[in-house]
C-alpha positions as MATLAB code, in Angstrom:
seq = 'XXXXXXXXXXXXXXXXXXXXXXXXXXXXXXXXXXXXXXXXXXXXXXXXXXXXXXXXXXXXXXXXXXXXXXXXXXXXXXXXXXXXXXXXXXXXXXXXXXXXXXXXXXXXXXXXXXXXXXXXXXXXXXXXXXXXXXXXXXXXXXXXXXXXXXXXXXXXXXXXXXXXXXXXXXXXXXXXXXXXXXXXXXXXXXXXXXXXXXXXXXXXXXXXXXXXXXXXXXXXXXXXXXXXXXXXXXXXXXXXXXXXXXXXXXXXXXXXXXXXXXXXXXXXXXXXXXXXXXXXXXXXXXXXXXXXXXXXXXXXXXX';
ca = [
      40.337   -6.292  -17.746;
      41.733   -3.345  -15.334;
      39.779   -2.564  -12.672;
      39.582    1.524  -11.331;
      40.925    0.752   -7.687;
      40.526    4.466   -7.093;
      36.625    4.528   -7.612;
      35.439    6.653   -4.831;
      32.880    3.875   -3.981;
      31.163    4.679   -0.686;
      30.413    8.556   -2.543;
      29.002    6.495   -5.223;
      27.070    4.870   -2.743;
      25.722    8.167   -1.261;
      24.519    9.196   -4.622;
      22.517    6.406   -5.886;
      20.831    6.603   -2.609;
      20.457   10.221   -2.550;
      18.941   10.141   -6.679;
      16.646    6.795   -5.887;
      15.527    8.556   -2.360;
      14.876   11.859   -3.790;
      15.856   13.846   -0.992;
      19.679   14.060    0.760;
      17.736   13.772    4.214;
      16.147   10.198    3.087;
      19.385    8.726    2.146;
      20.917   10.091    5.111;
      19.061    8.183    6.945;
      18.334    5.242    5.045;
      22.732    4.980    5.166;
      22.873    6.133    9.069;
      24.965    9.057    8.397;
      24.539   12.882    8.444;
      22.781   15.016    5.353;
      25.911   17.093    5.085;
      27.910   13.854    4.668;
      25.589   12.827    1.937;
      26.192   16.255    0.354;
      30.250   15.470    0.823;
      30.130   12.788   -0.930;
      28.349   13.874   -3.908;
      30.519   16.916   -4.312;
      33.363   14.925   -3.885;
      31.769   12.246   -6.655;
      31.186   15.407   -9.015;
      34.670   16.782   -8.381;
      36.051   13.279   -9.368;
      33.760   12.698  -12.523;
      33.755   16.706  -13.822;
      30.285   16.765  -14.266;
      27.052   18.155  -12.629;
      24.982   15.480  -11.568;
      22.228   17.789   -9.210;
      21.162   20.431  -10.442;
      18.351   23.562   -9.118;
      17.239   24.415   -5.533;
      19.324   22.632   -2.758;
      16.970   21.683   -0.703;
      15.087   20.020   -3.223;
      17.584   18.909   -6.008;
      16.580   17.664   -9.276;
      19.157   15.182  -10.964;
      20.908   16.176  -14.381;
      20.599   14.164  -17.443;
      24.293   12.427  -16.463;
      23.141   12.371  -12.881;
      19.973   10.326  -14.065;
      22.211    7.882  -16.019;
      24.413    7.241  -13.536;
      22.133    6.354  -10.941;
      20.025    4.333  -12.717;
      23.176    2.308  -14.071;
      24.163    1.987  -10.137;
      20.924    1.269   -8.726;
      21.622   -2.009  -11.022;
      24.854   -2.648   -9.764;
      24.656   -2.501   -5.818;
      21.351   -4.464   -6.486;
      24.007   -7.264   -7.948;
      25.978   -7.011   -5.697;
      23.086   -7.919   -2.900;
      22.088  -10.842   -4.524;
      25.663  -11.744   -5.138;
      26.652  -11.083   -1.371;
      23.308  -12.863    0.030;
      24.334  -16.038   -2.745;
      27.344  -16.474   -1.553;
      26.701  -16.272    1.879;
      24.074  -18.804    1.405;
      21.896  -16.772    3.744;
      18.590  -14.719    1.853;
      18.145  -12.003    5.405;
      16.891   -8.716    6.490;
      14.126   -5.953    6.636;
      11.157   -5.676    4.248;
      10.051   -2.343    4.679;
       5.796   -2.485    3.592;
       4.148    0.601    3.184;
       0.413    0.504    2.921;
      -3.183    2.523    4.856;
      -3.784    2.042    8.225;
      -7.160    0.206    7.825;
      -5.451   -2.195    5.031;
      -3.225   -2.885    7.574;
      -5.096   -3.572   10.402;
      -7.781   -5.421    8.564;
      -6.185   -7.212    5.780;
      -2.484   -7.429    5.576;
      -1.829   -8.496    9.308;
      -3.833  -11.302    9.992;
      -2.002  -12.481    6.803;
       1.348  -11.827    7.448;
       2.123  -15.318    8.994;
       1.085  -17.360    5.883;
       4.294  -14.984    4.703;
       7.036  -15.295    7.127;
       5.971  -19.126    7.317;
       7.421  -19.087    3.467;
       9.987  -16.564    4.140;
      11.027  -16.817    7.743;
      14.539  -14.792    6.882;
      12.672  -11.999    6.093;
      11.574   -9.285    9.037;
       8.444   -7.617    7.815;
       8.328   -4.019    9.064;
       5.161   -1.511    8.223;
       4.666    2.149    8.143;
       1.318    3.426    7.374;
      -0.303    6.470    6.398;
       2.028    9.343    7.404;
       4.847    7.318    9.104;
       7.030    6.995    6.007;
       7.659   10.683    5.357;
      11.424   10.907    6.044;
      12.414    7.001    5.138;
      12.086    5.035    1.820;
      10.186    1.770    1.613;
      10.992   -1.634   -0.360;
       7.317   -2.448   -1.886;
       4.772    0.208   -1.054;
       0.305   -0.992   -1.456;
      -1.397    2.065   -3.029;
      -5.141    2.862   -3.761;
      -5.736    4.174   -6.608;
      -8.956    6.550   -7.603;
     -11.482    6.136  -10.360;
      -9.759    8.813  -12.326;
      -6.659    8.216  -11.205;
      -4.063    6.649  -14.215;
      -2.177    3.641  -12.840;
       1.194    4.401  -12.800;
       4.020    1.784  -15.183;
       5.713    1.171  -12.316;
       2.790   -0.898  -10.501;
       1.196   -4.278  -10.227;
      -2.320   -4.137  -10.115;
      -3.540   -6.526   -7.597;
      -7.456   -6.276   -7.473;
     -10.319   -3.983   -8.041;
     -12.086   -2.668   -4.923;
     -15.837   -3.892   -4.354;
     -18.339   -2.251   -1.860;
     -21.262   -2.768   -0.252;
     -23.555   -1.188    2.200;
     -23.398   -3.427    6.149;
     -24.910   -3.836    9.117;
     -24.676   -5.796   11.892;
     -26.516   -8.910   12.238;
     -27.451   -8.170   15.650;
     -29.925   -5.456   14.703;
     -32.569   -7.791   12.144;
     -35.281   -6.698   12.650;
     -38.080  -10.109   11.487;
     -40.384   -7.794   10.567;
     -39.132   -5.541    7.824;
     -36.517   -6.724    5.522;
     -32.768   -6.270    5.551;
     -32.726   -4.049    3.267;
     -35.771   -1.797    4.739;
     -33.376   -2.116    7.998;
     -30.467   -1.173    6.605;
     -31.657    1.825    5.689;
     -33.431    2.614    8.223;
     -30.096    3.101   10.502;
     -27.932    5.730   11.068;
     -25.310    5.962    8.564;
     -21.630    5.840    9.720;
     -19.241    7.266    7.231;
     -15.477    7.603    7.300;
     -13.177   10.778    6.589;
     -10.898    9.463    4.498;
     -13.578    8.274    1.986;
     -16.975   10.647    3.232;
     -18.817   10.574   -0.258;
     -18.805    6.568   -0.266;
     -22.544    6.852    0.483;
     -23.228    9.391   -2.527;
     -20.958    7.127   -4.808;
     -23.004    3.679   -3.657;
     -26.283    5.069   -4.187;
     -24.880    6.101   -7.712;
     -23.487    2.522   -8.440;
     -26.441    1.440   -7.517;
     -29.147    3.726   -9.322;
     -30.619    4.268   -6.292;
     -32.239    7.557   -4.373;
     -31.012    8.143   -1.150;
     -32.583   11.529    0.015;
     -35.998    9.494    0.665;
     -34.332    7.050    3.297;
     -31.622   10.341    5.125;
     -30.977    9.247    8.290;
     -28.221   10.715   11.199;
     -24.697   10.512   10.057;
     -21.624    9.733   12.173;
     -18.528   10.788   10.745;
     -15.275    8.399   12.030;
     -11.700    9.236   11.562;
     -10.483    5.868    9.701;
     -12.391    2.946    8.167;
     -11.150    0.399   10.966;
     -13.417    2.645   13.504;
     -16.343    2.791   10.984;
     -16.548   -1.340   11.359;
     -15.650   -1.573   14.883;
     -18.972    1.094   15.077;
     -21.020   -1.129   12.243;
     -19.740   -4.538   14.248;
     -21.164   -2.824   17.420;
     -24.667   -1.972   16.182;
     -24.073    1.909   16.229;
     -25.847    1.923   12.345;
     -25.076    0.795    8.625;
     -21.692    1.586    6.392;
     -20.293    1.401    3.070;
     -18.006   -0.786    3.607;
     -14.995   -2.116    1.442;
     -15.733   -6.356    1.015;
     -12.071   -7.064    1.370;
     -12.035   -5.396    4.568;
     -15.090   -6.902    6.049;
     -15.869  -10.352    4.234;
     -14.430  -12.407    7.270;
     -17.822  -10.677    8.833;
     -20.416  -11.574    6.480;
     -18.793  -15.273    5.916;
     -20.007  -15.296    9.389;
     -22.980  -14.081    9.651;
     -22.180  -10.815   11.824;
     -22.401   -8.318    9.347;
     -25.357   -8.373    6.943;
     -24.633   -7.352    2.923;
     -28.687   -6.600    1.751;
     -27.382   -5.829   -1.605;
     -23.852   -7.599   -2.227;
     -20.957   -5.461   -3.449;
     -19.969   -3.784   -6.434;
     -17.444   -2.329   -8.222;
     -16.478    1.029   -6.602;
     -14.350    1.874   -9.168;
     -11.295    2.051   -6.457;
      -8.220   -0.418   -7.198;
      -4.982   -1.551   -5.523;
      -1.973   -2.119   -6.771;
       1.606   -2.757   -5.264;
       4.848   -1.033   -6.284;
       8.374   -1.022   -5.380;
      11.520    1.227   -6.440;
      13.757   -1.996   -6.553;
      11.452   -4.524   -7.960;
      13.883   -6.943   -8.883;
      14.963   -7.544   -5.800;
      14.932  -10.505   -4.202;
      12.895   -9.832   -1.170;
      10.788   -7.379   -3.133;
       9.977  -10.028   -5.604;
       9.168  -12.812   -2.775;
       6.568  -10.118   -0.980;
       5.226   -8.991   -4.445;
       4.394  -12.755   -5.550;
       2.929  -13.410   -2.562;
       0.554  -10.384   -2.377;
      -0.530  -11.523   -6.075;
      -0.929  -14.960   -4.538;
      -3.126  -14.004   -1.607;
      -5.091  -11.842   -3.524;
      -5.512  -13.845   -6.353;
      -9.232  -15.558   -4.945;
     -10.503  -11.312   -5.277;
      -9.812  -10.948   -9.055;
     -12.328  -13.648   -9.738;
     -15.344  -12.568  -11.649;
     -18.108  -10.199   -9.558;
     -21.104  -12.706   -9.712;
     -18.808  -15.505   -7.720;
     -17.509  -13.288   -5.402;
     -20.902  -11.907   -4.175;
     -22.207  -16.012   -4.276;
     -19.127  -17.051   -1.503;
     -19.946  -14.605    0.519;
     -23.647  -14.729    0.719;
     -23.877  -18.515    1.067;
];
């Protein structure tokens, strides 16, 4: 079979990153060259071909129906060609860009992140949160996703959120019950989620406006528990980011959890990629133990 030696491959390059990235800036940089390069390149790649393949405003281009073809048809072919490249160089290396919150982070995905490079030591896990990847693109990205928010076909669900309302341990009180105590205390809240009391006492079927106490308002959930761990009052807390604490004993769960109605799932632009698929697996793996029925869950982790 004859093979094109005069394929203009490193334009063809610049345009599957350009249509996968979205934006000629995030390819740009995600290929360490200059955005007017990028837009070389694909001029030069439409010259060659005789076809349109942007189309509409140039600072945010849209692909054409050919455009869209094409880069799906060489997002599969470079990916080959990694796998083929890594194979033969019997070597499996590089930079696993993870995009996921802050809190998740912090709370959950960190202290974790050992058990991972232990199995995949060639790998170099790097993470962005929140607003940090607005200008780069990200191998496998953890999202939250909102009681009436559709889950998109691209994802993997990975578990459904369960809450429940905390306190420290520190502040029992022997002579009125945890649960008069917990709501006797000032309730913390966070900005990024500052109805989760209004949507607990709903879950629950309970009134809150008999039991209003002071409310202090934090910027991120990892500064609502640090206040909660220190005694500053009570929180709605996600389990997942706070069951280490009430396994032992310093944070107090009156009520259990329950489903919020929140769930997480994991997605990823290449996700047949080898190091995509190893970090995917594993995140199913680890969070395997939190799909298991409701009633079990809130057993562990009051016993």
């Amino acid at each position: 079979m004859a093979i094109n030696r005069k394929l203009p491959l490193i334009a063809l390059r610049a345009f599957e990153s350009a249509a996968r990235c979205g934006r000629h800036g995030d390819a740009a940089e995600e290929l360490s060259v200059t955005s007017g390069a990028i837009s070389k390149h694909i001029a030069q790649l439409e010259a060659f071909l005789g076809i349109r393949l942007f189309e509409g405003n140039r600072n945010r281009p849209r692909l054409t129906a050919e455009g869209q073809a094409l880069a799906t048809s060489l997002t599969g072919a470079f990916e080959q060609i990694d796998d083929a490249v890594a194979a033969i160089s019997r070597r499996d290396t590089g930079v696993l860009d993870v995009a996921c919150i802050g809190t998740l982070a912090m709370r959950w995905l960190i202290p974790r992140l050992s058990n991972f490079s232990h199995l995949y030591p060639n790998y170099d896990v790097c993470l962005s949160t929140d607003g940090q990847r607005i200008n780069r693109s990200v191998d496998v990205e953890i999202l939250i996703i909102s009681p009436n928010e559709a889950m998109g076909s691209e994802c993997l669900s990975l578990f459904n959120e369960l809450v429940g309302l905390v306190f420290a341990s520190d502040l029992q009180d022997g002579n009125v019950s945890n649960e008069q105590k917990a709501l006797s205390l000032p309730r913390l809240g966070t900005q990024t989620r500052p109805h989760a009391w209004t949507e607990w006492a709903r879950l629950m079927g309970r009134d809150m406006a008999a039991t209003r106490t002071t409310s202090r308002m934090f910027d991120h959930y990892h500064l609502t528990i640090e206040a909660c761990l220190n005694g500053l009052g009570s929180m709605i807390a996600p389990r997942h980011l706070i069951g280490e604490e009430v396994r032992s004993g310093k944070l107090i769960a009156p009520w259990g959890f329950v489903e919020s109605g929140y769930s997480y799932a994991v997605r990823s632009e290449r996700p047949n990629h080898r190091k995509n698929v190893a970090f995917i697996q594993w995140l199913q793996s680890e969070t395997a133990s939190m799909r298991a029925p409701i009633d079990g869950s809130l057993v562990a982790l009051q016993n």
